[in-house]
XYZ file of N, CA and C in Angstrom:
693
model
N 33.525 75.800 -24.054
C 32.377 75.158 -24.692
C 32.655 73.677 -24.951
N 33.869 73.396 -25.433
C 34.185 71.986 -25.707
C 34.180 71.162 -24.438
N 34.642 71.788 -23.325
C 34.624 71.051 -22.062
C 33.224 70.740 -21.623
N 32.272 71.667 -21.861
C 30.886 71.412 -21.482
C 30.271 70.303 -22.273
N 30.589 70.213 -23.532
C 30.054 69.132 -24.365
C 30.536 67.776 -23.889
N 31.786 67.720 -23.477
C 32.329 66.444 -22.997
C 31.590 65.955 -21.754
N 31.146 66.853 -20.927
C 30.438 66.481 -19.699
C 29.035 65.977 -20.013
N 28.353 66.602 -20.958
C 26.969 66.248 -21.277
C 26.860 64.877 -21.941
N 27.806 64.541 -22.798
C 27.731 63.256 -23.512
C 27.787 62.048 -22.589
N 28.743 61.985 -21.647
C 28.764 60.856 -20.716
C 27.498 60.788 -19.877
N 26.954 61.942 -19.481
C 25.724 61.946 -18.679
C 24.581 61.358 -19.475
N 24.492 61.704 -20.762
C 23.429 61.159 -21.606
C 23.571 59.651 -21.777
N 24.808 59.231 -21.974
C 25.069 57.793 -22.126
C 24.760 57.027 -20.846
N 25.065 57.637 -19.725
C 24.784 56.982 -18.441
C 23.297 56.787 -18.246
N 22.514 57.778 -18.636
C 21.048 57.665 -18.527
C 20.524 56.575 -19.443
N 21.091 56.505 -20.652
C 20.659 55.474 -21.598
C 20.972 54.088 -21.073
N 22.175 53.935 -20.488
C 22.541 52.639 -19.919
C 21.628 52.268 -18.756
N 21.265 53.247 -17.938
C 20.365 53.000 -16.806
C 18.999 52.549 -17.282
N 18.525 53.165 -18.385
C 17.225 52.773 -18.935
C 17.253 51.345 -19.461
N 18.379 50.989 -20.113
C 18.522 49.627 -20.637
C 18.539 48.598 -19.521
N 19.261 48.935 -18.435
C 19.314 48.029 -17.288
C 17.946 47.848 -16.671
N 17.213 48.963 -16.541
C 15.861 48.902 -15.952
C 14.941 48.075 -16.821
N 15.087 48.264 -18.156
C 14.260 47.488 -19.081
C 14.607 46.019 -19.008
N 15.909 45.745 -18.866
C 16.349 44.353 -18.750
C 15.812 43.683 -17.519
N 15.808 44.410 -16.398
C 15.266 43.864 -15.151
C 13.776 43.616 -15.264
N 13.088 44.530 -15.948
C 11.632 44.389 -16.083
C 11.284 43.164 -16.899
N 12.066 42.910 -17.968
C 11.772 41.737 -18.791
C 12.221 40.451 -18.129
N 13.189 40.547 -17.205
C 13.708 39.343 -16.552
C 12.813 38.860 -15.424
N 11.983 39.739 -14.868
C 11.160 39.360 -13.732
C 10.208 38.197 -14.010
N 9.492 38.199 -15.147
C 8.588 37.057 -15.409
C 9.330 35.729 -15.504
N 10.610 35.754 -15.947
C 11.375 34.515 -16.077
C 11.708 33.906 -14.723
N 11.688 34.731 -13.674
C 12.048 34.242 -12.342
C 10.950 33.386 -11.724
N 9.744 33.448 -12.284
C 8.637 32.668 -11.746
C 8.842 31.182 -12.026
N 8.595 30.361 -11.030
C 8.753 28.912 -11.189
C 7.393 28.239 -11.260
N 7.292 27.254 -12.099
C 6.024 26.542 -12.250
C 5.797 25.602 -11.076
N 4.543 25.346 -10.758
C 4.197 24.426 -9.675
C 4.504 23.004 -10.121
N 5.187 22.258 -9.270
C 5.555 20.887 -9.622
C 4.312 20.000 -9.670
N 4.096 19.298 -10.783
C 2.904 18.464 -10.911
C 3.003 17.143 -10.164
N 4.209 16.797 -9.674
C 4.388 15.481 -9.043
C 3.622 15.362 -7.729
N 3.442 16.476 -7.047
C 2.813 16.416 -5.734
C 1.332 16.021 -5.814
N 0.523 16.726 -6.604
C -0.870 16.299 -6.743
C -0.999 14.910 -7.351
N -0.087 14.562 -8.279
C -0.131 13.242 -8.904
C 0.096 12.152 -7.871
N 1.001 12.393 -6.923
C 1.269 11.425 -5.861
C 0.048 11.260 -4.971
N -0.593 12.371 -4.614
C -1.796 12.305 -3.791
C -2.894 11.522 -4.497
N -3.018 11.721 -5.806
C -4.042 11.033 -6.584
C -3.787 9.534 -6.624
N -2.521 9.137 -6.798
C -2.173 7.716 -6.857
C -2.446 7.026 -5.523
N -2.069 7.676 -4.416
C -2.311 7.102 -3.090
C -3.805 7.018 -2.823
N -4.535 8.060 -3.199
C -5.984 8.058 -3.001
C -6.678 6.933 -3.735
N -6.247 6.684 -4.959
C -6.835 5.598 -5.747
C -6.526 4.244 -5.109
N -5.321 4.112 -4.575
C -4.943 2.849 -3.940
C -5.810 2.591 -2.709
N -6.029 3.619 -1.915
C -6.873 3.484 -0.725
C -8.306 3.145 -1.121
N -8.809 3.807 -2.145
C -10.164 3.535 -2.616
C -10.308 2.100 -3.116
N -9.301 1.622 -3.872
C -9.352 0.255 -4.393
C -9.367 -0.780 -3.263
N -8.520 -0.561 -2.245
C -8.475 -1.485 -1.113
C -9.785 -1.437 -0.319
N -10.340 -0.260 -0.187
C -11.616 -0.135 0.535
C -12.716 -0.911 -0.192
N -12.736 -0.802 -1.497
C -13.750 -1.502 -2.279
C -13.524 -3.013 -2.272
N -12.262 -3.431 -2.251
C -11.966 -4.862 -2.167
C -12.529 -5.451 -0.876
N -12.472 -4.680 0.196
C -13.013 -5.127 1.487
C -14.512 -4.855 1.611
N -15.085 -4.213 0.584
C -16.510 -3.860 0.570
C -16.882 -2.985 1.767
N -15.989 -2.047 2.053
C -16.243 -1.066 3.109
C -16.789 0.206 2.479
N -17.775 0.789 3.099
C -18.265 2.089 2.656
C -17.441 3.180 3.325
N -17.542 4.388 2.823
C -16.856 5.510 3.454
C -17.364 5.712 4.877
N -18.655 5.449 5.086
C -19.236 5.580 6.417
C -18.589 4.593 7.399
N -18.330 3.382 6.908
C -17.712 2.360 7.761
C -16.284 2.762 8.135
N -15.519 3.227 7.143
C -14.151 3.655 7.404
C -14.130 4.838 8.364
N -15.055 5.759 8.164
C -15.127 6.935 9.033
C -15.405 6.540 10.476
N -16.292 5.571 10.648
C -16.641 5.130 12.000
C -15.479 4.417 12.683
N -14.662 3.703 11.893
C -13.547 2.944 12.458
C -12.305 3.803 12.726
N -12.217 4.949 12.053
C -11.010 5.765 12.157
C -11.225 7.112 12.837
N -12.486 7.483 13.060
C -12.801 8.809 13.608
C -12.405 9.934 12.659
N -12.277 9.610 11.376
C -12.038 10.621 10.353
C -13.363 10.930 9.663
N -13.538 12.148 9.242
C -14.810 12.526 8.624
C -14.954 11.910 7.233
N -16.192 11.690 6.815
C -16.459 11.141 5.487
C -15.939 12.085 4.416
N -16.110 13.388 4.633
C -15.636 14.370 3.663
C -14.124 14.324 3.486
N -13.395 14.190 4.589
C -11.938 14.124 4.526
C -11.486 12.855 3.811
N -12.130 11.724 4.119
C -11.791 10.462 3.459
C -12.053 10.546 1.956
N -13.152 11.182 1.593
C -13.484 11.349 0.177
C -12.435 12.206 -0.519
N -11.971 13.250 0.140
C -10.940 14.103 -0.441
C -9.632 13.337 -0.628
N -9.288 12.482 0.326
C -8.067 11.670 0.204
C -8.173 10.748 -1.002
N -9.307 10.068 -1.143
C -9.477 9.114 -2.244
C -9.454 9.801 -3.605
N -9.879 11.054 -3.658
C -9.896 11.795 -4.916
C -8.599 12.573 -5.151
N -7.640 12.437 -4.244
C -6.367 13.114 -4.409
C -6.413 14.596 -4.130
N -7.446 15.046 -3.419
C -7.602 16.465 -3.119
C -6.990 16.848 -1.780
N -6.596 15.845 -1.008
C -5.969 16.099 0.284
C -4.791 15.155 0.462
N -3.696 15.665 1.019
C -2.502 14.853 1.243
C -2.509 14.337 2.683
N -2.724 13.037 2.891
C -2.800 12.496 4.255
C -1.441 12.446 4.929
N -1.453 12.567 6.238
C -0.223 12.449 7.017
C 0.120 10.982 7.211
N 1.313 10.718 7.705
C 1.720 9.344 7.972
C 0.824 8.720 9.041
N 0.401 9.525 10.003
C -0.498 9.036 11.052
C -1.828 8.576 10.461
N -2.376 9.357 9.533
C -3.641 9.001 8.895
C -3.480 7.744 8.042
N -2.381 7.656 7.304
C -2.147 6.480 6.466
C -1.992 5.218 7.311
N -1.298 5.336 8.440
C -1.126 4.181 9.326
C -2.471 3.733 9.887
N -3.334 4.684 10.210
C -4.673 4.361 10.717
C -5.503 3.653 9.658
N -5.449 4.149 8.429
C -6.202 3.534 7.330
C -5.667 2.140 7.016
N -4.356 1.972 7.080
C -3.760 0.658 6.824
C -4.264 -0.359 7.840
N -4.371 0.047 9.099
C -4.879 -0.849 10.141
C -6.297 -1.300 9.837
N -7.155 -0.355 9.482
C -8.559 -0.668 9.204
C -8.692 -1.575 7.982
N -7.823 -1.359 6.993
C -7.871 -2.162 5.774
C -7.115 -3.479 5.916
N -6.485 -3.688 7.075
C -5.817 -4.960 7.349
C -4.552 -5.187 6.551
N -3.831 -4.101 6.237
C -2.597 -4.221 5.458
C -1.496 -3.406 6.132
N -0.274 -3.604 5.657
C 0.823 -2.752 6.098
C 0.796 -1.470 5.308
N 1.473 -0.447 5.792
C 1.447 0.844 5.109
C 2.052 0.763 3.712
N 2.914 -0.224 3.469
C 3.516 -0.397 2.138
C 2.459 -0.673 1.079
N 1.330 -1.269 1.483
C 0.265 -1.586 0.531
C -0.459 -0.338 0.039
N -0.245 0.792 0.695
C -0.915 2.029 0.298
C -0.092 2.845 -0.681
N 1.103 2.395 -1.000
C 1.925 3.116 -1.956
C 1.194 3.178 -3.286
N 1.135 4.361 -3.848
C 0.360 4.540 -5.071
C 0.904 3.799 -6.267
N 2.219 3.750 -6.426
C 2.816 3.105 -7.592
C 3.309 1.717 -7.225
N 2.886 0.743 -7.974
C 3.298 -0.630 -7.745
C 4.132 -1.123 -8.932
N 5.329 -1.678 -8.720
C 6.170 -2.164 -9.825
C 5.428 -3.194 -10.673
N 5.509 -3.023 -11.999
C 4.794 -3.919 -12.900
C 5.549 -5.219 -13.160
N 6.878 -5.165 -12.964
C 7.682 -6.349 -13.298
C 8.210 -7.055 -12.063
N 7.485 -6.938 -10.955
C 7.928 -7.585 -9.719
C 7.913 -9.094 -9.827
N 7.000 -9.623 -10.650
C 6.901 -11.071 -10.793
C 8.140 -11.647 -11.462
N 8.838 -10.803 -12.258
C 10.007 -11.297 -12.979
C 11.126 -11.689 -12.025
N 11.171 -11.074 -10.852
C 12.213 -11.405 -9.879
C 11.706 -12.382 -8.836
N 10.508 -12.896 -9.022
C 9.950 -13.863 -8.088
C 9.578 -13.261 -6.751
N 9.410 -11.929 -6.700
C 9.067 -11.272 -5.452
C 10.204 -11.297 -4.438
N 11.438 -11.459 -4.914
C 12.593 -11.555 -4.022
C 13.464 -10.302 -4.105
N 13.710 -9.828 -5.318
C 14.630 -8.718 -5.539
C 13.876 -7.466 -5.978
N 14.297 -6.320 -5.469
C 13.770 -5.037 -5.917
C 14.929 -4.192 -6.418
N 14.929 -3.870 -7.705
C 15.978 -3.038 -8.274
C 15.764 -1.586 -7.852
N 16.854 -0.838 -7.843
C 16.768 0.557 -7.405
C 15.745 1.356 -8.207
N 15.677 1.126 -9.502
C 14.758 1.872 -10.352
C 13.310 1.404 -10.207
N 13.099 0.283 -9.497
C 11.750 -0.267 -9.338
C 11.090 0.155 -8.022
N 11.811 0.870 -7.198
C 11.270 1.201 -5.874
C 9.986 2.027 -5.958
N 8.971 1.555 -5.247
C 7.760 2.357 -5.093
C 8.067 3.433 -4.063
N 7.494 4.611 -4.246
C 7.794 5.722 -3.349
C 6.519 6.414 -2.894
N 6.518 6.789 -1.654
C 5.397 7.518 -1.072
C 5.927 8.847 -0.554
N 5.498 9.946 -1.179
C 5.962 11.267 -0.775
C 4.878 11.992 0.021
N 5.151 12.177 1.291
C 4.261 12.963 2.132
C 4.806 14.391 2.102
N 4.644 15.021 0.942
C 5.347 16.265 0.660
C 4.943 17.416 1.570
N 3.751 17.378 2.115
C 3.335 18.467 3.014
C 4.078 18.402 4.351
N 4.511 17.214 4.740
C 5.193 17.055 6.029
C 6.704 16.890 5.881
N 7.207 16.891 4.635
C 8.644 16.789 4.420
C 9.208 15.400 4.607
N 8.375 14.370 4.431
C 8.817 12.989 4.598
C 8.500 12.194 3.338
N 9.435 11.373 2.912
C 9.182 10.456 1.803
C 9.720 9.079 2.180
N 9.023 8.048 1.697
C 9.419 6.673 2.010
C 9.571 5.895 0.708
N 10.731 5.291 0.539
C 10.961 4.412 -0.599
C 10.846 2.971 -0.112
N 10.067 2.175 -0.813
C 9.888 0.775 -0.448
C 11.020 -0.039 -1.066
N 11.882 -0.590 -0.222
C 13.037 -1.354 -0.695
C 12.708 -2.819 -0.933
N 11.665 -3.310 -0.294
C 11.260 -4.708 -0.462
C 10.166 -4.798 -1.526
N 9.968 -5.968 -2.139
C 8.930 -6.115 -3.159
C 7.561 -5.710 -2.628
N 6.794 -5.004 -3.451
C 5.480 -4.522 -3.046
C 4.451 -5.651 -3.072
N 3.463 -5.534 -2.205
C 2.387 -6.526 -2.172
C 1.535 -6.353 -0.930
N 0.248 -6.590 -1.050
C -0.653 -6.389 0.085
C -0.495 -7.465 1.154
N 0.089 -8.612 0.798
C 0.206 -9.706 1.761
C 1.552 -9.730 2.480
N 2.428 -8.834 2.127
C 3.735 -8.794 2.785
C 3.606 -8.269 4.210
N 4.173 -9.006 5.155
C 4.128 -8.570 6.550
C 5.406 -7.867 6.979
N 6.486 -8.128 6.283
C 7.767 -7.500 6.605
C 8.171 -6.596 5.446
N 8.375 -5.312 5.744
C 8.725 -4.355 4.698
C 9.902 -3.491 5.138
N 10.749 -3.195 4.164
C 11.946 -2.404 4.397
C 11.822 -1.082 3.638
N 12.096 0.024 4.342
C 11.945 1.341 3.745
C 13.235 2.153 3.874
N 13.386 3.127 2.972
C 14.402 4.154 3.114
C 13.623 5.450 3.305
N 13.691 5.989 4.508
C 12.907 7.178 4.855
C 13.786 8.419 4.747
N 13.309 9.388 3.977
C 14.003 10.666 3.831
C 13.189 11.736 4.542
N 13.842 12.512 5.392
C 13.176 13.608 6.096
C 13.876 14.920 5.768
N 13.140 15.835 5.176
C 13.692 17.149 4.897
C 13.914 17.900 6.214
N 14.733 18.958 6.218
C 14.903 19.738 7.450
C 13.558 20.177 8.021
N 13.307 19.836 9.268
C 12.042 20.173 9.905
C 10.916 19.192 9.608
N 11.172 18.176 8.769
C 10.142 17.188 8.439
C 9.701 16.425 9.676
N 8.402 16.138 9.775
C 7.904 15.454 10.972
C 6.580 14.765 10.697
N 6.182 13.885 11.600
C 4.928 13.152 11.467
C 3.755 13.886 12.102
N 4.000 15.065 12.641
C 2.939 15.830 13.275
C 3.117 15.891 14.784
N 2.345 16.750 15.408
C 2.451 16.933 16.855
C 1.833 15.780 17.649
N 0.858 15.101 17.040
C 0.158 14.021 17.748
C 0.922 12.705 17.659
N 0.939 11.968 18.765
C 1.468 10.611 18.749
C 0.456 9.716 18.056
N 0.922 8.672 17.400
C -0.004 7.756 16.725
C 0.443 6.316 16.937
N -0.460 5.397 16.685
C -0.180 3.967 16.849
C -0.686 3.209 15.632
N -0.162 2.021 15.443
C -0.652 1.124 14.397
C -0.169 -0.275 14.710
N -0.575 -1.216 13.895
C -0.237 -2.615 14.144
C 1.233 -2.892 13.854
N 1.812 -3.862 14.560
C 3.137 -4.368 14.219
C 4.277 -3.898 15.098
N 5.482 -4.072 14.560
C 6.717 -3.647 15.202
C 7.548 -2.886 14.180
N 8.465 -2.054 14.659
C 9.347 -1.351 13.748
C 10.723 -1.140 14.359
N 11.679 -0.990 13.472
C 13.062 -0.784 13.884
C 13.742 0.038 12.810
N 14.866 0.649 13.160
C 15.545 1.463 12.166
C 16.966 1.802 12.527
N 17.681 2.339 11.544
C 19.072 2.751 11.695
C 19.241 4.086 10.992
N 19.758 5.081 11.701
C 19.986 6.403 11.112
C 21.234 6.342 10.238
N 21.052 6.605 8.937
C 22.163 6.551 7.986
C 22.798 7.918 7.769
N 21.978 8.954 7.791
C 22.467 10.319 7.580
C 21.703 11.280 8.477
N 22.369 12.333 8.919
C 21.705 13.371 9.688
C 21.330 12.923 11.088
N 20.222 13.459 11.569
C 19.741 13.135 12.910
C 18.224 13.109 12.931
N 17.667 12.475 13.937
C 16.222 12.428 14.081
C 15.859 12.437 15.559
N 14.658 12.919 15.839
C 14.116 12.891 17.186
C 12.991 11.879 17.210
N 13.054 10.932 18.126
C 12.058 9.868 18.231
C 11.392 9.928 19.603
N 10.067 9.960 19.584
C 9.294 9.928 20.826
C 8.467 8.658 20.865
N 8.591 7.883 21.928
C 7.794 6.682 22.146
C 7.215 6.779 23.555
N 5.893 6.728 23.653
C 5.213 6.966 24.925
C 5.571 8.380 25.414
N 6.120 8.481 26.607
C 6.417 9.799 27.172
C 7.902 10.138 27.113
N 8.702 9.307 26.418
C 10.139 9.526 26.383
C 10.604 9.904 24.984
N 11.557 10.842 24.908
C 12.073 11.325 23.627
C 13.586 11.132 23.569
N 14.054 10.673 22.410
C 15.476 10.457 22.192
C 15.951 11.255 20.982
N 17.212 11.679 21.039
C 17.866 12.301 19.897
C 18.835 11.281 19.317
N 18.618 10.888 18.070
C 19.446 9.869 17.420
C 20.252 10.490 16.299
N 21.505 10.097 16.216
C 22.380 10.578 15.161
C 22.863 9.401 14.312
N 23.654 9.688 13.309
C 24.142 8.660 12.391
C 24.761 7.491 13.155
N 24.306 6.288 12.831
C 24.808 5.083 13.489
C 23.939 4.597 14.630
N 23.035 5.457 15.139
C 22.125 5.042 16.213
C 20.946 4.261 15.627
N 20.422 3.327 16.401
C 19.310 2.497 15.938
C 18.222 2.424 16.996
N 17.083 1.850 16.624
C 15.940 1.772 17.534
C 15.040 0.592 17.173
N 14.176 0.240 18.109
C 13.170 -0.807 17.897
C 12.079 -0.622 18.948
N 10.806 -0.751 18.522
C 9.698 -0.663 19.469
C 8.431 -1.240 18.846
N 7.488 -1.600 19.700
C 6.189 -2.092 19.233
C 5.384 -0.905 18.723
N 4.813 -1.049 17.541
C 4.112 0.070 16.908
C 2.826 0.458 17.617
N 2.358 -0.395 18.531
C 1.162 -0.055 19.301
C 1.468 0.963 20.397
N 2.727 1.218 20.631
C 3.108 2.253 21.585
C 3.024 3.611 20.877
N 2.363 4.584 21.463
C 2.232 5.896 20.815
C 3.605 6.473 20.480
N 3.766 6.946 19.249
C 5.064 7.434 18.822
C 4.949 8.525 17.766
N 6.029 9.210 17.558
C 6.180 10.211 16.507
C 7.669 10.407 16.258
N 8.030 10.991 15.115
C 9.444 11.263 14.846
C 9.577 12.492 13.959
N 10.776 13.069 13.961
C 11.011 14.286 13.195
C 12.498 14.470 12.929
N 12.797 15.400 12.034
C 14.166 15.823 11.762
C 14.327 17.224 12.345
N 15.063 17.371 13.448
C 15.179 18.674 14.102
C 16.123 19.644 13.404
N 16.919 19.153 12.454
C 17.903 20.010 11.787
C 17.222 21.064 10.910
N 17.858 22.208 10.794
C 17.320 23.298 9.981
C 17.915 23.341 8.578
N 19.029 22.636 8.372
C 19.698 22.726 7.078
C 20.242 21.396 6.560
N 19.822 20.295 7.149
C 20.335 18.994 6.705
C 19.225 17.948 6.674
N 19.263 17.110 5.659
C 18.276 16.047 5.522
C 18.675 14.844 6.372
N 17.687 14.085 6.814
C 17.941 12.850 7.560
C 17.491 11.664 6.709
N 18.271 10.600 6.736
C 17.935 9.373 6.008
C 17.987 8.218 6.999
N 16.909 7.447 7.049
C 16.804 6.351 8.011
C 16.386 5.068 7.298
N 17.108 4.002 7.560
C 16.707 2.679 7.087
C 15.678 2.162 8.078
N 14.453 1.876 7.596
C 13.332 1.604 8.494
C 12.686 0.264 8.157
N 12.394 -0.508 9.192
C 11.743 -1.814 9.026
C 10.389 -1.795 9.718
N 9.353 -2.239 9.013
C 8.023 -2.398 9.591
C 7.580 -3.840 9.442
N 7.117 -4.426 10.538
C 6.607 -5.785 10.502
C 5.162 -5.773 10.974
N 4.256 -6.177 10.095
C 2.840 -6.233 10.422
C 2.525 -7.589 11.023
N 1.840 -7.633 12.158
C 1.557 -8.903 12.820
C 0.178 -9.447 12.518
N -0.763 -8.569 12.185
C -2.117 -9.048 11.939
C -2.237 -9.629 10.540
N -3.238 -10.479 10.354
C -3.460 -11.083 9.042
C -3.993 -10.031 8.090
N -3.516 -10.050 6.856
C -3.959 -9.061 5.868
C -5.253 -9.495 5.217
């Protein structure tokens, strides 16, 4: 009889421990949920407002922009209201129509740029454009301004980040140096694989696209854009 009691007690305790573990897992599940990052919609809203402000400065209607870019009025309206995240190709097209470089479309503009005389940009002052849907972000290393024709960027590409399947064109020239990782660059009908230390230069009117082909590593590229048309 005593031997039977010894067997039953551990079995009862084991069941109790199993129930506690199950209860613990059940209460832990809601904690595993992650909140949606608010920075992404906020970035879209800031860029949209910047595009809207520039459009109004030029006294262009949405109909005029739509006719010049072949983008629908509804899509343009969504971009301006921060309801849609434009691709780099779309932003480059809008910059051309508005007569500015793509740096002028950055949503956040440093407030104390005048203090450095428009010469120096501190690391904490960098304006940033996150194309989060495509895995690309651009930090503006040069002072921000709509009249700047030469701009320096630090481009970050997440694994698989790309500008889209379509080739695109815009005003100016560009050049770059791969600092980390690798990138695939297509200009016209030719494609190159560039790794750390490789550089490039081409006229931006030549159809092009780029991407990060890596599946587990980010690419960082020092990128220069020079706008040739008058702003």
